[in-house]
Structures are given as C-alpha cells and as structure tokens.
GROMACS .gro file of N, CA and C in nm:
model
  213
    1MET      N    1  -1.153  -1.827  -3.882
    1MET     CA    2  -1.072  -1.955  -3.926
    1MET      C    3  -1.074  -1.938  -4.111
    2ALA      N    4  -0.939  -1.942  -4.136
    2ALA     CA    5  -0.927  -1.926  -4.294
    2ALA      C    6  -0.947  -2.086  -4.349
    3THR      N    7  -0.999  -2.081  -4.467
    3THR     CA    8  -1.037  -2.209  -4.513
    3THR      C    9  -0.982  -2.189  -4.669
    4TRP      N   10  -0.961  -2.312  -4.734
    4TRP     CA   11  -0.896  -2.303  -4.876
    4TRP      C   12  -1.001  -2.239  -4.950
    5GLN      N   13  -1.162  -2.238  -4.945
    5GLN     CA   14  -1.234  -2.157  -5.022
    5GLN      C   15  -1.195  -2.029  -5.023
    6ASP      N   16  -1.159  -1.967  -4.909
    6ASP     CA   17  -1.100  -1.836  -4.904
    6ASP      C   18  -0.978  -1.803  -5.001
    7VAL      N   19  -0.908  -1.921  -4.997
    7VAL     CA   20  -0.775  -1.894  -5.083
    7VAL      C   21  -0.834  -1.899  -5.239
    8ILE      N   22  -0.921  -1.983  -5.250
    8ILE     CA   23  -0.958  -1.986  -5.385
    8ILE      C   24  -1.048  -1.866  -5.443
    9ASP      N   25  -1.093  -1.803  -5.351
    9ASP     CA   26  -1.162  -1.674  -5.382
    9ASP      C   27  -1.077  -1.576  -5.428
   10ILE      N   28  -0.934  -1.568  -5.382
   10ILE     CA   29  -0.854  -1.463  -5.420
   10ILE      C   30  -0.764  -1.527  -5.541
   11ALA      N   31  -0.754  -1.649  -5.557
   11ALA     CA   32  -0.671  -1.719  -5.662
   11ALA      C   33  -0.735  -1.844  -5.710
   12PRO      N   34  -0.837  -1.832  -5.802
   12PRO     CA   35  -0.902  -1.930  -5.844
   12PRO      C   36  -0.814  -2.066  -5.903
   13GLU      N   37  -0.702  -2.003  -5.956
   13GLU     CA   38  -0.636  -2.129  -6.027
   13GLU      C   39  -0.594  -2.222  -5.913
   14LEU      N   40  -0.583  -2.183  -5.796
   14LEU     CA   41  -0.506  -2.286  -5.694
   14LEU      C   42  -0.639  -2.377  -5.662
   15SER      N   43  -0.749  -2.384  -5.712
   15SER     CA   44  -0.848  -2.491  -5.700
   15SER      C   45  -0.827  -2.622  -5.730
   16VAL      N   46  -0.717  -2.644  -5.812
   16VAL     CA   47  -0.659  -2.774  -5.852
   16VAL      C   48  -0.570  -2.818  -5.727
   17THR      N   49  -0.521  -2.745  -5.634
   17THR     CA   50  -0.446  -2.803  -5.552
   17THR      C   51  -0.492  -2.904  -5.475
   18PRO      N   52  -0.429  -3.013  -5.434
   18PRO     CA   53  -0.451  -3.141  -5.361
   18PRO      C   54  -0.494  -3.127  -5.258
   19ALA      N   55  -0.582  -3.170  -5.181
   19ALA     CA   56  -0.661  -3.181  -5.043
   19ALA      C   57  -0.543  -3.173  -4.945
   20GLY      N   58  -0.461  -3.266  -4.953
   20GLY     CA   59  -0.373  -3.272  -4.850
   20GLY      C   60  -0.272  -3.152  -4.848
   21THR      N   61  -0.227  -3.112  -4.976
   21THR     CA   62  -0.164  -2.986  -4.991
   21THR      C   63  -0.227  -2.867  -4.916
   22GLN      N   64  -0.361  -2.858  -4.965
   22GLN     CA   65  -0.429  -2.737  -4.900
   22GLN      C   66  -0.444  -2.733  -4.743
   23GLY      N   67  -0.436  -2.843  -4.706
   23GLY     CA   68  -0.454  -2.861  -4.540
   23GLY      C   69  -0.300  -2.817  -4.493
   24ALA      N   70  -0.216  -2.875  -4.560
   24ALA     CA   71  -0.073  -2.847  -4.505
   24ALA      C   72  -0.021  -2.703  -4.513
   25LEU      N   73  -0.063  -2.655  -4.637
   25LEU     CA   74  -0.031  -2.495  -4.633
   25LEU      C   75  -0.109  -2.405  -4.565
   26LEU      N   76  -0.238  -2.431  -4.519
   26LEU     CA   77  -0.309  -2.341  -4.426
   26LEU      C   78  -0.256  -2.373  -4.294
   27ALA      N   79  -0.224  -2.497  -4.268
   27ALA     CA   80  -0.154  -2.495  -4.111
   27ALA      C   81  -0.021  -2.437  -4.115
   28TYR      N   82   0.066  -2.437  -4.203
   28TYR     CA   83   0.181  -2.378  -4.194
   28TYR      C   84   0.158  -2.231  -4.204
   29ALA      N   85   0.094  -2.178  -4.284
   29ALA     CA   86   0.050  -2.013  -4.291
   29ALA      C   87   0.010  -1.959  -4.133
   30THR      N   88  -0.084  -2.061  -4.101
   30THR     CA   89  -0.160  -2.033  -3.957
   30THR      C   90  -0.030  -2.010  -3.853
   31GLN      N   91   0.042  -2.096  -3.860
   31GLN     CA   92   0.162  -2.101  -3.750
   31GLN      C   93   0.245  -1.983  -3.768
   32LEU      N   94   0.268  -1.930  -3.925
   32LEU     CA   95   0.349  -1.817  -3.947
   32LEU      C   96   0.277  -1.694  -3.915
   33CYS      N   97   0.164  -1.685  -3.904
   33CYS     CA   98   0.088  -1.556  -3.890
   33CYS      C   99   0.045  -1.528  -3.743
   34ASN      N  100   0.097  -1.469  -3.662
   34ASN     CA  101   0.113  -1.462  -3.517
   34ASN      C  102  -0.014  -1.371  -3.511
   35PRO      N  103  -0.102  -1.423  -3.440
   35PRO     CA  104  -0.216  -1.337  -3.380
   35PRO      C  105  -0.189  -1.213  -3.326
   36ASN      N  106  -0.079  -1.216  -3.225
   36ASN     CA  107  -0.047  -1.081  -3.181
   36ASN      C  108   0.003  -0.982  -3.257
   37ALA      N  109   0.066  -1.012  -3.370
   37ALA     CA  110   0.142  -0.923  -3.471
   37ALA      C  111   0.024  -0.891  -3.570
   38TRP      N  112  -0.076  -0.987  -3.605
   38TRP     CA  113  -0.155  -0.967  -3.699
   38TRP      C  114  -0.298  -0.901  -3.653
   39GLY      N  115  -0.328  -0.939  -3.538
   39GLY     CA  116  -0.450  -0.879  -3.496
   39GLY      C  117  -0.580  -0.945  -3.575
   40SER      N  118  -0.671  -0.837  -3.589
   40SER     CA  119  -0.798  -0.887  -3.660
   40SER      C  120  -0.773  -0.902  -3.829
   41LEU      N  121  -0.665  -0.868  -3.860
   41LEU     CA  122  -0.608  -0.923  -3.997
   41LEU      C  123  -0.543  -1.055  -4.015
   42GLN      N  124  -0.549  -1.135  -3.905
   42GLN     CA  125  -0.467  -1.273  -3.931
   42GLN      C  126  -0.536  -1.345  -4.015
   43PRO      N  127  -0.652  -1.365  -4.067
   43PRO     CA  128  -0.719  -1.440  -4.142
   43PRO      C  129  -0.665  -1.407  -4.260
   44MET      N  130  -0.682  -1.274  -4.315
   44MET     CA  131  -0.620  -1.243  -4.419
   44MET      C  132  -0.493  -1.260  -4.472
   45GLY      N  133  -0.414  -1.262  -4.352
   45GLY     CA  134  -0.278  -1.298  -4.366
   45GLY      C  135  -0.249  -1.451  -4.403
   46ILE      N  136  -0.331  -1.515  -4.351
   46ILE     CA  137  -0.310  -1.662  -4.380
   46ILE      C  138  -0.372  -1.701  -4.507
   47VAL      N  139  -0.471  -1.639  -4.541
   47VAL     CA  140  -0.510  -1.666  -4.671
   47VAL      C  141  -0.415  -1.625  -4.789
   48TYR      N  142  -0.385  -1.490  -4.768
   48TYR     CA  143  -0.262  -1.476  -4.872
   48TYR      C  144  -0.128  -1.531  -4.853
   49LEU      N  145  -0.091  -1.569  -4.747
   49LEU     CA  146   0.039  -1.658  -4.734
   49LEU      C  147   0.015  -1.804  -4.788
   50ALA      N  148  -0.104  -1.845  -4.774
   50ALA     CA  149  -0.137  -1.985  -4.825
   50ALA      C  150  -0.128  -1.983  -4.998
   51ALA      N  151  -0.173  -1.861  -5.024
   51ALA     CA  152  -0.183  -1.849  -5.157
   51ALA      C  153  -0.063  -1.827  -5.209
   52HIS      N  154   0.018  -1.766  -5.127
   52HIS     CA  155   0.155  -1.760  -5.219
   52HIS      C  156   0.216  -1.871  -5.214
   53LEU      N  157   0.232  -1.947  -5.118
   53LEU     CA  158   0.307  -2.063  -5.097
   53LEU      C  159   0.245  -2.154  -5.189
   54ALA      N  160   0.125  -2.179  -5.207
   54ALA     CA  161   0.060  -2.271  -5.307
   54ALA      C  162   0.105  -2.226  -5.462
   55THR      N  163   0.124  -2.107  -5.486
   55THR     CA  164   0.139  -2.063  -5.614
   55THR      C  165   0.278  -2.095  -5.642
   56LEU      N  166   0.382  -2.074  -5.544
   56LEU     CA  167   0.527  -2.119  -5.556
   56LEU      C  168   0.546  -2.272  -5.593
   57ALA      N  169   0.455  -2.347  -5.498
   57ALA     CA  170   0.460  -2.489  -5.545
   57ALA      C  171   0.420  -2.514  -5.675
   58ARG      N  172   0.321  -2.441  -5.709
   58ARG     CA  173   0.256  -2.487  -5.855
   58ARG      C  174   0.388  -2.441  -5.970
   59LEU      N  175   0.423  -2.335  -5.956
   59LEU     CA  176   0.520  -2.291  -6.063
   59LEU      C  177   0.650  -2.368  -6.054
   60ARG      N  178   0.678  -2.434  -5.933
   60ARG     CA  179   0.797  -2.522  -5.909
   60ARG      C  180   0.941  -2.462  -5.971
   61GLY      N  181   0.954  -2.335  -5.963
   61GLY     CA  182   1.079  -2.283  -6.019
   61GLY      C  183   1.057  -2.222  -6.178
   62GLY      N  184   0.943  -2.227  -6.221
   62GLY     CA  185   0.920  -2.199  -6.353
   62GLY      C  186   0.857  -2.037  -6.364
   63GLY      N  187   0.880  -1.963  -6.267
   63GLY     CA  188   0.840  -1.829  -6.269
   63GLY      C  189   0.926  -1.735  -6.325
   64HIS      N  190   0.889  -1.613  -6.310
   64HIS     CA  191   0.972  -1.506  -6.395
   64HIS      C  192   1.120  -1.500  -6.342
   65VAL      N  193   1.201  -1.453  -6.434
   65VAL     CA  194   1.346  -1.429  -6.389
   65VAL      C  195   1.340  -1.319  -6.330
   66THR      N  196   1.396  -1.354  -6.177
   66THR     CA  197   1.413  -1.211  -6.105
   66THR      C  198   1.548  -1.160  -6.094
   67GLN      N  199   1.626  -1.239  -6.144
   67GLN     CA  200   1.809  -1.207  -6.147
   67GLN      C  201   1.896  -1.286  -6.227
   68GLU      N  202   1.962  -1.243  -6.286
   68GLU     CA  203   2.038  -1.304  -6.381
   68GLU      C  204   2.200  -1.237  -6.377
   69SER      N  205   2.288  -1.312  -6.368
   69SER     CA  206   2.431  -1.252  -6.365
   69SER      C  207   2.531  -1.331  -6.478
   70VAL      N  208   2.605  -1.253  -6.531
   70VAL     CA  209   2.685  -1.292  -6.624
   70VAL      C  210   2.810  -1.277  -6.594
   71ASP      N  211   2.919  -1.380  -6.618
   71ASP     CA  212   3.054  -1.364  -6.574
   71ASP      C  213   3.087  -1.239  -6.492
   0.00000   0.00000   0.00000
C-alpha cells in the first residue's frame, strides 16, 4: 500500500501538501493504476502518479512553457 511518506521520499517538496489533499490524490492514483496492468509495480505507479498530480496542483499552471503560438 502506497503512503504519502512514499511520495515525500521521491519528492520532498510535497511534504507541505495538506492532509486532505494527500488522501485524495493517493485514492485517485490508486483508482487509475489498475493492478492487472501494473502487477508488482502498482505501488510505484501510485506513488509517482500521486507525486505528479500533487506537483501539478502545487504549480497551478505556473510551470514551464511547453508551447507557444503566434498569429
């Protein structure tokens, strides 16, 4: 079972994530990481997906520019 401590172990900056958000992100990541598809790697998939989602929430659209268009 993946825990938020597992997430913090790979992304220490996420230690400030509110407890309610932590639980919600772990639950969401757990639902998306199908055990039949992930097999023994499921816990790692959950941890990395939860970290990814928490990072996106933390940046709130303030990340790197990935695309720009000009008329």
